[in-house]
Short mmCIF file of C-alpha atoms and ligand atoms in Angstrom, two decimals:
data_model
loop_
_atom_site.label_atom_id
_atom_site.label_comp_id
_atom_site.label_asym_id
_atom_site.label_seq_id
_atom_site.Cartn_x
_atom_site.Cartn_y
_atom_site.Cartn_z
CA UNK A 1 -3.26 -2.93 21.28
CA UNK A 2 -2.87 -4.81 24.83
CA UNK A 3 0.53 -7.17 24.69
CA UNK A 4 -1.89 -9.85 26.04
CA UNK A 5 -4.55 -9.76 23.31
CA UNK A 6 -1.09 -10.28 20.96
CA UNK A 7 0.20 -12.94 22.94
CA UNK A 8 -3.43 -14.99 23.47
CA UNK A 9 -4.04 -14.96 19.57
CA UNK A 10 -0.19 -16.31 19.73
CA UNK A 11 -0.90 -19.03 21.69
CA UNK A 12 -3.78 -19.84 19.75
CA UNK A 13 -2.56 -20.05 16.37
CA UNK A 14 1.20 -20.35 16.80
CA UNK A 15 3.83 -18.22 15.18
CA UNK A 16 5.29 -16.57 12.90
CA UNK A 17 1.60 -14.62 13.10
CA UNK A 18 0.35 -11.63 11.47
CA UNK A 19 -2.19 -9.73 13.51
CA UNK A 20 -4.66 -6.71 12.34
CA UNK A 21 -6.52 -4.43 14.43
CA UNK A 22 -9.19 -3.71 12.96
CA UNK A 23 -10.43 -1.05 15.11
CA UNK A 24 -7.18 0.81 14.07
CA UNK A 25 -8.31 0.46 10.83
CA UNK A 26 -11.57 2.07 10.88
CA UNK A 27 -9.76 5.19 13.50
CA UNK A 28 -7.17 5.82 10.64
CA UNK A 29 -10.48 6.24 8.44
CA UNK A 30 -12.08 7.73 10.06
CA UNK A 31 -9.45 10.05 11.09
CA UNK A 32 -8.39 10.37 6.96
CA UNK A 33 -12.11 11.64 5.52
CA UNK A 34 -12.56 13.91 8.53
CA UNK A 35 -9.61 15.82 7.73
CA UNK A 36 -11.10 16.95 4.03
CA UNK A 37 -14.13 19.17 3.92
CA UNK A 38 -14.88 19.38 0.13
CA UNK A 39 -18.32 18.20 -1.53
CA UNK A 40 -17.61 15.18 -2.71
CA UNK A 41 -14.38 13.22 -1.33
CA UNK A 42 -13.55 9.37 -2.38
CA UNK A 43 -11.03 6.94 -1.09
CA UNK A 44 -9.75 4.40 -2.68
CA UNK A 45 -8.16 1.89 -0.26
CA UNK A 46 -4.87 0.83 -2.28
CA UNK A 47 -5.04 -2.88 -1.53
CA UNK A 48 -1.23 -3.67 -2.57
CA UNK A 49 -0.70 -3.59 0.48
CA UNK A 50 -2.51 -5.99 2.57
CA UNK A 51 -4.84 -7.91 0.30
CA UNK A 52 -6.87 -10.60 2.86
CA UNK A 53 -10.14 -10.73 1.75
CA UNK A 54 -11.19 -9.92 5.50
CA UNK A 55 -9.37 -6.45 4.99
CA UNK A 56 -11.04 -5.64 1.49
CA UNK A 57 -14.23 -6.48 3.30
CA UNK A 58 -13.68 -3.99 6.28
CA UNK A 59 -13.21 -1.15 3.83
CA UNK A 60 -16.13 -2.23 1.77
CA UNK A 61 -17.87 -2.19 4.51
CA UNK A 62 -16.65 1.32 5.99
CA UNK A 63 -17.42 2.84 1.64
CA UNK A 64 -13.90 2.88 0.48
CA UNK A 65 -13.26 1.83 -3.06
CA UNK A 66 -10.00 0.27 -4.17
CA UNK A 67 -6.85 0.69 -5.74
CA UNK A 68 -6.00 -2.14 -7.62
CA UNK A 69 -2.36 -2.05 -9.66
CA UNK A 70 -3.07 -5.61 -11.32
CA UNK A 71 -6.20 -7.52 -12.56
CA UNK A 72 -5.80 -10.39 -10.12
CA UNK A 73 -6.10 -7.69 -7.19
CA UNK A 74 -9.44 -6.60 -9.23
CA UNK A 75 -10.80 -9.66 -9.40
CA UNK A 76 -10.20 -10.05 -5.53
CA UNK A 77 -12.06 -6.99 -5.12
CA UNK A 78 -14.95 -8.03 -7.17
CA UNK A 79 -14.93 -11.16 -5.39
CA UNK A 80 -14.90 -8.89 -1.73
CA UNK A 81 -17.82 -7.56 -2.95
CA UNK A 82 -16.77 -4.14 -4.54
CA UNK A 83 -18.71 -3.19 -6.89
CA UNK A 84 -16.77 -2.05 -10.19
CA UNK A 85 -17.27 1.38 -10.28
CA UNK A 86 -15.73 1.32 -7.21
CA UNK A 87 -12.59 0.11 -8.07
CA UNK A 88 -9.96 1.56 -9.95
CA UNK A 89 -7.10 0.17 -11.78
CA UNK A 90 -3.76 1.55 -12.28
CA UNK A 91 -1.28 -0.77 -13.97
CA UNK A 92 1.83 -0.16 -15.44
CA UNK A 93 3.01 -1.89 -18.80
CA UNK A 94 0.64 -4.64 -18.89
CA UNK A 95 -0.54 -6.22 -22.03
CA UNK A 96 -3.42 -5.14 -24.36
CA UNK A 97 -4.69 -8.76 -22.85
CA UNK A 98 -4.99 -7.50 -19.21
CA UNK A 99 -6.47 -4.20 -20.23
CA UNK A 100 -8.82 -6.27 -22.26
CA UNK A 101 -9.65 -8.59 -19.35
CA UNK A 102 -10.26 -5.34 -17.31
CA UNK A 103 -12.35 -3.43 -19.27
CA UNK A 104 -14.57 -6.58 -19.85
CA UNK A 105 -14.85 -6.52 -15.72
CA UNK A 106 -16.13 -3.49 -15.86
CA UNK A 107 -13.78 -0.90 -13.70
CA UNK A 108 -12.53 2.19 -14.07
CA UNK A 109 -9.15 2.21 -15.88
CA UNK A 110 -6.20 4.42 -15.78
CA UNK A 111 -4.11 5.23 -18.15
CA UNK A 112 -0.35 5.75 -17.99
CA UNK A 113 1.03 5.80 -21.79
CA UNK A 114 0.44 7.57 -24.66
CA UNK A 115 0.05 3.83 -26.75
CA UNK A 116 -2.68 3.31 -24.20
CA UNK A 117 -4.28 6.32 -24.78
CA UNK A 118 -4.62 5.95 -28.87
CA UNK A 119 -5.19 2.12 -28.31
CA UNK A 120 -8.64 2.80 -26.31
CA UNK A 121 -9.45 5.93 -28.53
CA UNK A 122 -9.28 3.62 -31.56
CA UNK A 123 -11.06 0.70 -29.83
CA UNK A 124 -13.29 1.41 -27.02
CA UNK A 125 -13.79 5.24 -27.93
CA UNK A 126 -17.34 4.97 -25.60
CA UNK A 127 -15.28 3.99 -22.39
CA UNK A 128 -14.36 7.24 -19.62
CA UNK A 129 -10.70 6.61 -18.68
CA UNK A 130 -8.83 8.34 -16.14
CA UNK A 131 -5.36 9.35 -17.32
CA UNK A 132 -2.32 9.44 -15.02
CA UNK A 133 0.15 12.04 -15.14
CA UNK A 134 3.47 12.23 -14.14
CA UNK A 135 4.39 16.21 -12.84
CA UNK A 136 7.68 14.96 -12.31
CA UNK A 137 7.68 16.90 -8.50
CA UNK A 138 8.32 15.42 -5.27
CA UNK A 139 6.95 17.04 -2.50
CA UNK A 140 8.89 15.87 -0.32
CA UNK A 141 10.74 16.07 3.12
CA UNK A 142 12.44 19.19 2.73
CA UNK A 143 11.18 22.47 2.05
CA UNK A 144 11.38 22.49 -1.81
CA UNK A 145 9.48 20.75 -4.50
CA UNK A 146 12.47 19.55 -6.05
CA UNK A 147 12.42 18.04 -9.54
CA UNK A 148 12.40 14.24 -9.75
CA UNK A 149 11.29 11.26 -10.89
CA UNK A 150 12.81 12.56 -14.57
CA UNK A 151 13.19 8.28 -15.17
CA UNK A 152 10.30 7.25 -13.14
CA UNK A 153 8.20 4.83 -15.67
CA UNK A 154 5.05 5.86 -14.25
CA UNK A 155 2.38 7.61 -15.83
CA UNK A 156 2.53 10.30 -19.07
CA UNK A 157 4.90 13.07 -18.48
CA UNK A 158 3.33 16.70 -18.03
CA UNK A 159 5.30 18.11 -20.68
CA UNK A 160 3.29 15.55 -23.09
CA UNK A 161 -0.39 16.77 -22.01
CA UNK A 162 -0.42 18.76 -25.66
CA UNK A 163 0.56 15.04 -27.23
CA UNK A 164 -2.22 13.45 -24.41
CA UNK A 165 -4.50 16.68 -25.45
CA UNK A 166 -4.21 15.91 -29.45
CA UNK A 167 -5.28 12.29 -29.25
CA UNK A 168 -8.22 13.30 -26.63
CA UNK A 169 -9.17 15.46 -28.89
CA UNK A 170 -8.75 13.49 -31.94
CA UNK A 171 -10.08 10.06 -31.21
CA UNK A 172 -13.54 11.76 -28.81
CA UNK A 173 -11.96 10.15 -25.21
CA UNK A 174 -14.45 10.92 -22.61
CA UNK A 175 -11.37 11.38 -19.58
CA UNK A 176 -13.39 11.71 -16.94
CA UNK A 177 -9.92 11.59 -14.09
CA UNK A 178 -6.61 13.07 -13.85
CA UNK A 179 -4.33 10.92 -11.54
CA UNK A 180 -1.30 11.83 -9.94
CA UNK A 181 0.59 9.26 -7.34
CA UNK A 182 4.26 10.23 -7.22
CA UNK A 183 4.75 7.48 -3.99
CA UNK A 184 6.94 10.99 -1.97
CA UNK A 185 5.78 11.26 0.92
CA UNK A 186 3.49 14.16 1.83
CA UNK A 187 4.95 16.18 5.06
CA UNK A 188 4.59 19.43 4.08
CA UNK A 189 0.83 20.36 2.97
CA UNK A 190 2.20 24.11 1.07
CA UNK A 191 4.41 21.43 -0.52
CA UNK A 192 1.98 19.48 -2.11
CA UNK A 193 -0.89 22.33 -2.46
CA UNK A 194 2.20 23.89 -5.18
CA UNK A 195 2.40 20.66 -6.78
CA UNK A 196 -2.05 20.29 -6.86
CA UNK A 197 -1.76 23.51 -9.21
CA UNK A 198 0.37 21.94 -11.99
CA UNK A 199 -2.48 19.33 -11.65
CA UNK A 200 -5.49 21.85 -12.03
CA UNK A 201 -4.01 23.35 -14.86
CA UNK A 202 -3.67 19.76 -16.32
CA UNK A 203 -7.60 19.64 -15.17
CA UNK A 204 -8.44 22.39 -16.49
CA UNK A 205 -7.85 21.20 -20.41
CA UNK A 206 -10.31 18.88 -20.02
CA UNK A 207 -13.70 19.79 -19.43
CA UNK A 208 -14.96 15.88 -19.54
CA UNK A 209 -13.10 15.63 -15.87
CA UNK A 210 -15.37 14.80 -12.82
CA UNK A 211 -12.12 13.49 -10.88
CA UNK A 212 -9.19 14.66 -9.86
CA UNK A 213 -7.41 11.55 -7.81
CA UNK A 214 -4.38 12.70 -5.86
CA UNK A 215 -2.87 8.94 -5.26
CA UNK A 216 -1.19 8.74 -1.83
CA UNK A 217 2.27 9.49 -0.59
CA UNK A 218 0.96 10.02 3.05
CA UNK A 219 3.87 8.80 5.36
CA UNK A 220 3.21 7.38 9.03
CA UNK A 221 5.73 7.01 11.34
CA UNK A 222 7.98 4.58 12.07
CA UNK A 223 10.67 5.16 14.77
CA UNK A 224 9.19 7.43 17.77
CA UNK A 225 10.86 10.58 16.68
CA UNK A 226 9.66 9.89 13.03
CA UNK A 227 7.51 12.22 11.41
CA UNK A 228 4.41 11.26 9.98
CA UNK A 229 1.78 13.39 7.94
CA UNK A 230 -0.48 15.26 10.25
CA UNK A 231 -3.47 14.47 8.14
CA UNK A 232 -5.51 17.08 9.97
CA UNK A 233 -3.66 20.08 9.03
CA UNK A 234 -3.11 19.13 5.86
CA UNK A 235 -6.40 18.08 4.90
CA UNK A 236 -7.79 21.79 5.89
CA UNK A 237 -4.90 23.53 3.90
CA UNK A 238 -5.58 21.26 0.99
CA UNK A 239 -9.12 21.29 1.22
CA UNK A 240 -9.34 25.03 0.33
CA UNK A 241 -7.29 24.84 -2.02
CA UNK A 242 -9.62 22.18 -3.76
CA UNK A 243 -12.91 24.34 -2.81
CA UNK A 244 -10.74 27.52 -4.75
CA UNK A 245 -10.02 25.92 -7.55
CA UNK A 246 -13.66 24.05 -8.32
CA UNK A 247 -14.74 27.72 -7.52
CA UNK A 248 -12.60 29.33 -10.58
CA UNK A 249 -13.58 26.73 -12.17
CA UNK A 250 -17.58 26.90 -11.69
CA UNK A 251 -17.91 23.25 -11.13
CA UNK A 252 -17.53 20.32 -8.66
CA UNK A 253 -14.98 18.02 -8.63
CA UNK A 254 -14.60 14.67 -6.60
CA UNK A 255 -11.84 14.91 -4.49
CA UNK A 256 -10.28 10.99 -4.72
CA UNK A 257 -6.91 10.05 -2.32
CA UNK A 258 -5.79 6.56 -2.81
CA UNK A 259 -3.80 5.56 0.87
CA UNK A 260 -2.76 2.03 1.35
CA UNK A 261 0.35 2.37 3.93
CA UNK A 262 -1.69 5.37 6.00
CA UNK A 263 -5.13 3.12 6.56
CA UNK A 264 -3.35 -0.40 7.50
CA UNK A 265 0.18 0.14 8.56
CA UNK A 266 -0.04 0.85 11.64
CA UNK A 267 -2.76 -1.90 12.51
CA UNK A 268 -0.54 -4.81 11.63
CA UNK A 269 1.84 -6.23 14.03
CA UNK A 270 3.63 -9.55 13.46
CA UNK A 271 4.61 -11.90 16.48
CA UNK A 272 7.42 -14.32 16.52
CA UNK A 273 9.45 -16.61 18.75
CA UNK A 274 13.11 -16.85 19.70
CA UNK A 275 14.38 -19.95 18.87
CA UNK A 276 17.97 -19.17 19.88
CA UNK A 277 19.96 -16.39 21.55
CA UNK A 278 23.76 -16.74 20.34
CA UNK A 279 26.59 -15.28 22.04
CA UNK A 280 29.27 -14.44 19.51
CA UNK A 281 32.34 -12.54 19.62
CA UNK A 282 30.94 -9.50 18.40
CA UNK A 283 27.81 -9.31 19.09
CA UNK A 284 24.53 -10.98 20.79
CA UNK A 285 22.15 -12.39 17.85
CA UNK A 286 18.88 -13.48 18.66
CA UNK A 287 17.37 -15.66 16.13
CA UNK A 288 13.67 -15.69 15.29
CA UNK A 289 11.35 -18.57 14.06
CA UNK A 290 11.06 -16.22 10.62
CA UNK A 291 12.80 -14.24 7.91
CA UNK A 292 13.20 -11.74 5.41
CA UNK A 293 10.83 -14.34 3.47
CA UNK A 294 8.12 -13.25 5.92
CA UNK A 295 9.17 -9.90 6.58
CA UNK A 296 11.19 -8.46 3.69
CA UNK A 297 10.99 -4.59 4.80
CA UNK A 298 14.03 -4.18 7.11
CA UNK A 299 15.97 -5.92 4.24
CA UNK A 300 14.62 -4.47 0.81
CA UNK A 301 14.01 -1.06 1.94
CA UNK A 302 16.80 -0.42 4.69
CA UNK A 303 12.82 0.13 7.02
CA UNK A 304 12.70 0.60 11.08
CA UNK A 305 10.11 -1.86 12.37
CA UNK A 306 9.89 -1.15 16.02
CA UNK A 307 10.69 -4.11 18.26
CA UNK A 308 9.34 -5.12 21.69
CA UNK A 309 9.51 -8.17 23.76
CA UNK A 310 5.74 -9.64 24.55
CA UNK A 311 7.18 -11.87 26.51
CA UNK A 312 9.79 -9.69 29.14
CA UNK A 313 8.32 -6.73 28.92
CA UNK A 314 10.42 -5.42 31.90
CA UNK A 315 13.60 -6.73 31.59
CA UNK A 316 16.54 -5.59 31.68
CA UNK A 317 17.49 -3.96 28.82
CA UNK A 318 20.31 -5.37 26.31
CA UNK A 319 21.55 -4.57 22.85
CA UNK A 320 20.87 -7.38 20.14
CA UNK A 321 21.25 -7.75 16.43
CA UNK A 322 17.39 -9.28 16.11
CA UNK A 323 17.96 -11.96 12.73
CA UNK A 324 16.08 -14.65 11.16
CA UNK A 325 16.52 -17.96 9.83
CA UNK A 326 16.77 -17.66 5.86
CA UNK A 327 20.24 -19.31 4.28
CA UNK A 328 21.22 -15.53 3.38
CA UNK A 329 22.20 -12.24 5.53
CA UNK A 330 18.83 -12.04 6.82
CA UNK A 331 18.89 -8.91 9.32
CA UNK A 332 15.68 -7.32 10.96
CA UNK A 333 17.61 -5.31 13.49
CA UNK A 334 21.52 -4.03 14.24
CA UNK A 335 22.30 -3.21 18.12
CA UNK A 336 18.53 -2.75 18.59
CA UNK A 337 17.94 -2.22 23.09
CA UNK A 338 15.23 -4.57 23.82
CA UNK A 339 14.02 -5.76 27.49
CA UNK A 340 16.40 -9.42 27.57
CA UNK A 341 15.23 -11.94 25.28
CA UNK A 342 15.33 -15.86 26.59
CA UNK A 343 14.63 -18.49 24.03
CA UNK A 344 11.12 -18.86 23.64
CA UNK A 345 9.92 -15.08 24.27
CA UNK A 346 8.01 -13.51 21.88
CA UNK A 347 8.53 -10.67 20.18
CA UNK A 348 6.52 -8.13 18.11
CA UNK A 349 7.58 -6.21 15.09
CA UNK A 350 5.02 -2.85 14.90
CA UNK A 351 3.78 -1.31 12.39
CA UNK A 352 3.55 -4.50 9.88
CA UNK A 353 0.11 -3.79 8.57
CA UNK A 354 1.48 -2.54 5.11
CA UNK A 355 3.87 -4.14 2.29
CA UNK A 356 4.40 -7.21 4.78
CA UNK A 357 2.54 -10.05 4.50
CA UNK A 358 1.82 -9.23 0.93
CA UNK A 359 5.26 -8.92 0.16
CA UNK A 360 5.89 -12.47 2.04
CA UNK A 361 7.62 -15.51 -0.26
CA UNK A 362 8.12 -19.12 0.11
CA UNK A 363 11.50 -18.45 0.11
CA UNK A 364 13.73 -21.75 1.76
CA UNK A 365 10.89 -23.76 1.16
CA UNK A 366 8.86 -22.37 4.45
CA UNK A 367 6.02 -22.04 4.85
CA UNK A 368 3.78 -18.34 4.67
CA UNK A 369 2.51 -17.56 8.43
CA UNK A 370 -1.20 -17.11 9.41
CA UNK A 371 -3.40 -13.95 9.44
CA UNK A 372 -5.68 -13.16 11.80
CA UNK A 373 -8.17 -9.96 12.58
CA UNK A 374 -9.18 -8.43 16.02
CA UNK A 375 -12.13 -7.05 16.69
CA UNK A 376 -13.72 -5.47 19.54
CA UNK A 377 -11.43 -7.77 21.80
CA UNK A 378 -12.10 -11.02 19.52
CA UNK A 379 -9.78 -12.71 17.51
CA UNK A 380 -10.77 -14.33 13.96
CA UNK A 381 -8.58 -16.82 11.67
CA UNK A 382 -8.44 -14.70 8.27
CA UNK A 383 -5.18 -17.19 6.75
CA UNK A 384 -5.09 -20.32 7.92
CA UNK A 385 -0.58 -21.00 8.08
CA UNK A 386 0.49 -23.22 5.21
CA UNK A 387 1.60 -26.99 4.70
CA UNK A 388 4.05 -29.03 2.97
CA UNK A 389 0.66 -29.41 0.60
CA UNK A 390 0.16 -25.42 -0.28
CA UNK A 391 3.97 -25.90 -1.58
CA UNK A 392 3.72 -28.59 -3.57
CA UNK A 393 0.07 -27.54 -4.86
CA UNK A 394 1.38 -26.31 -8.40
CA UNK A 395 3.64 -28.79 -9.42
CA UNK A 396 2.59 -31.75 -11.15
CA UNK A 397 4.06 -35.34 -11.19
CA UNK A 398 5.18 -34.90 -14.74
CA UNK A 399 6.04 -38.35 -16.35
CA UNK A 400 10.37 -37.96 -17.08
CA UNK A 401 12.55 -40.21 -18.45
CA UNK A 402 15.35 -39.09 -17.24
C1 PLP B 1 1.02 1.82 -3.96
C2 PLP B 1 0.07 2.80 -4.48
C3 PLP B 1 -0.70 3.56 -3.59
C4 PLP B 1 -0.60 3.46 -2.09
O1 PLP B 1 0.58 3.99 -1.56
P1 PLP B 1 0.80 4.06 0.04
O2 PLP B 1 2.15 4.62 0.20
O3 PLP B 1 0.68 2.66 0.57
O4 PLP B 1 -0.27 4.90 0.62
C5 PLP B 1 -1.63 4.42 -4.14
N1 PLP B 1 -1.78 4.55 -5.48
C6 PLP B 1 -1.04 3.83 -6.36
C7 PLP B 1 -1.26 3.99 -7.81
C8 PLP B 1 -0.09 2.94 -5.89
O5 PLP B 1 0.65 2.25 -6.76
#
């Protein structure tokens, strides 16, 4: 992305912005389904995190399905124009109400609990559920699966598939996936081939099962010397050990991933002004026109957001504590070396395209910042910014004596 495509849509529709390339979007997947070579391979793009309707629309468009983890993000996939088959839902302690909702919408549901399980056996026997597992495994960053997640609330435990097996079996459920989405990151693909064969074996007690979804974990970088999941080598490793497996078991699978983070992440960026540079004792603060109420991140999850300065690119280079301007401790950056920032300048935070502006509050009574799209070197309003108005839309002039 050119600084001066980031700085024109600036300009245009003011700041604190949100900007997605949509471009990058299609590359990363394009880039993801050319890494697997299986028969039949499905994405589901997990719209947590970045919901615009413009976004759901670009992966219609490109044949993703979606992810959806409540039935408000269904319905704004049904509303994008998914159709839904094409969307999955995978909640987590909802009510019998919101299951009800959902099955009445028509999408495929997936089930993490074994009150779940006997509740749709008993009353919608006829519907094909997917059932998510939890192998409690991380593959993660080191070398070893190591065992995890022993308190993680998601999904049914592998050491209950006999309990998940009896019901099945008991009550005629037509499971038609196995699910697995353990949110480690995937680095190592020998890593997470070990942990696919605790799922086959899951798989294979089920000979209703047409899909085998893998969830997501795939990690992009952050910092420069971060790694990230090379998508190409692990999608060949993985891939045959897919093929082997639908070949023991005489029988084609669809191969479903479900990557939110790896699709959009890297295609956000989110522009903001300096509204004050302040010399203290200690340090140099520069203070943005935003806060952790737009940009949470750096704040809830300790996360690197690279920083540059759109407006001085060349600077000279100084170290700054980069803050915002929410009544709390509201840090985006400690001693961070950016080209020198004068008041006014505008600078970019990278890699915002995931768990940002969904993630973004009202917080101090301000306002939530615009969105907007590029594509093919145009810019397109997707979020207009808010008003006093958008605040004060749900409360009502209640008549108090008081
Ligand atoms: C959040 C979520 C994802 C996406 O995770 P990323 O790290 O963004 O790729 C996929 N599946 C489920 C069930 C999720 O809750």
């Amino acid at each position: 992305m050119e600084n001066t495509a980031l700085i024109e849509a600036a300009t245009t529709y003011g700041s604190p912005l949100y900007i997605y390339d949509a471009n990058q979007m299609k590359a990363n997947y394009k880039q993801f389904t050319e890494a697997f070579n299986v028969e039949a391979l499905k994405v589901h793009y997990a719209c947590k995190a970045l919901n615009n309707q413009a976004i759901l629309k670009l992966f219609k468009s490109l044949g993703t399905g979606l992810d959806c983890v409540s039935v408000q993000e269904v319905q704004l996939g049904l509303r994008a124009g998914f159709s839904a088959e094409n969307i999955l839902f995978t909640p987590n302690n909802i009510s019998t109400e919101e299951y009800e909702q959902s099955i009445a919408l028509g999408v495929n549901i997936n089930v993490d609990n074994l009150y779940t399980l006997e509740y749709f056996g008993m009353n919608h026997p006829d519907i094909p559920i997917y059932i998510r597992i939890n192998p409690h495994l991380m593959a993660g960053g080191n070398q070893n699966i190591s065992v995890g997640h022993i308190d993680s609330k998601f999904g049914i435990s592998i050491h209950q598939v006999p309990n998940i097996e009896r019901i099945v079996r008991k009550l005629n459920i037509n499971v038609m996936g196995i699910h697995v989405h353990t949110g480690s990151d995937i680095l190592d693909a020998d890593v997470f081939i070990k942990a696919a064969e605790l799922v086959f074996s899951v798989v294979e007690r089920f000979d209703t099962v047409t899909h085998i979804d893998f969830g997501s974990g795939f990690k992009v970088a952050y910092k420069p010397e971060d790694l990230h999941t090379n998508i190409g080598v692990f999608g060949k490793k993985f891939s045959k050990a897919f093929n082997d497996f639908c070949e023991r078991q005489g029988k084609t699978y669809t191969l479903e991933f479900e990557p939110g983070k790896y699709l959009v992440s890297n295609a956000g960026y989110f522009v903001a002004k300096a509204n004050l540079i302040k010399q203290t004792t200690s340090c140099t603060f520069v203070g943005l026109n935003t806060g952790f109420n737009h940009l949470i991140r750096p704040m809830f999850y300790n996360a690197y957001h690279h920083i540059e300065n759109l407006s001085n690119p060349t600077g000279e280079k100084k170290v700054y504590n980069v803050v915002g301007y929410v009544c709390e401790t509201d840090s985006f950056a400690s001693d961070r070396i950016i080209p020198e920032v004068r008041k006014g300048d505008l600078l970019v935070f990278k890699n915002t395209g995931a768990y940002c502006a969904t993630m973004a509050s009202n917080y101090n009574s301000r306002l939530r910042p615009a969105e907007v799209m590029l594509l093919d070197g145009k810019n397109y309003l997707i979020k207009r910014r808010e008003t006093l108005e958008d605040l004060l839309r749900t409360q009502l002039e209640t008549e108090i004596n008081y």
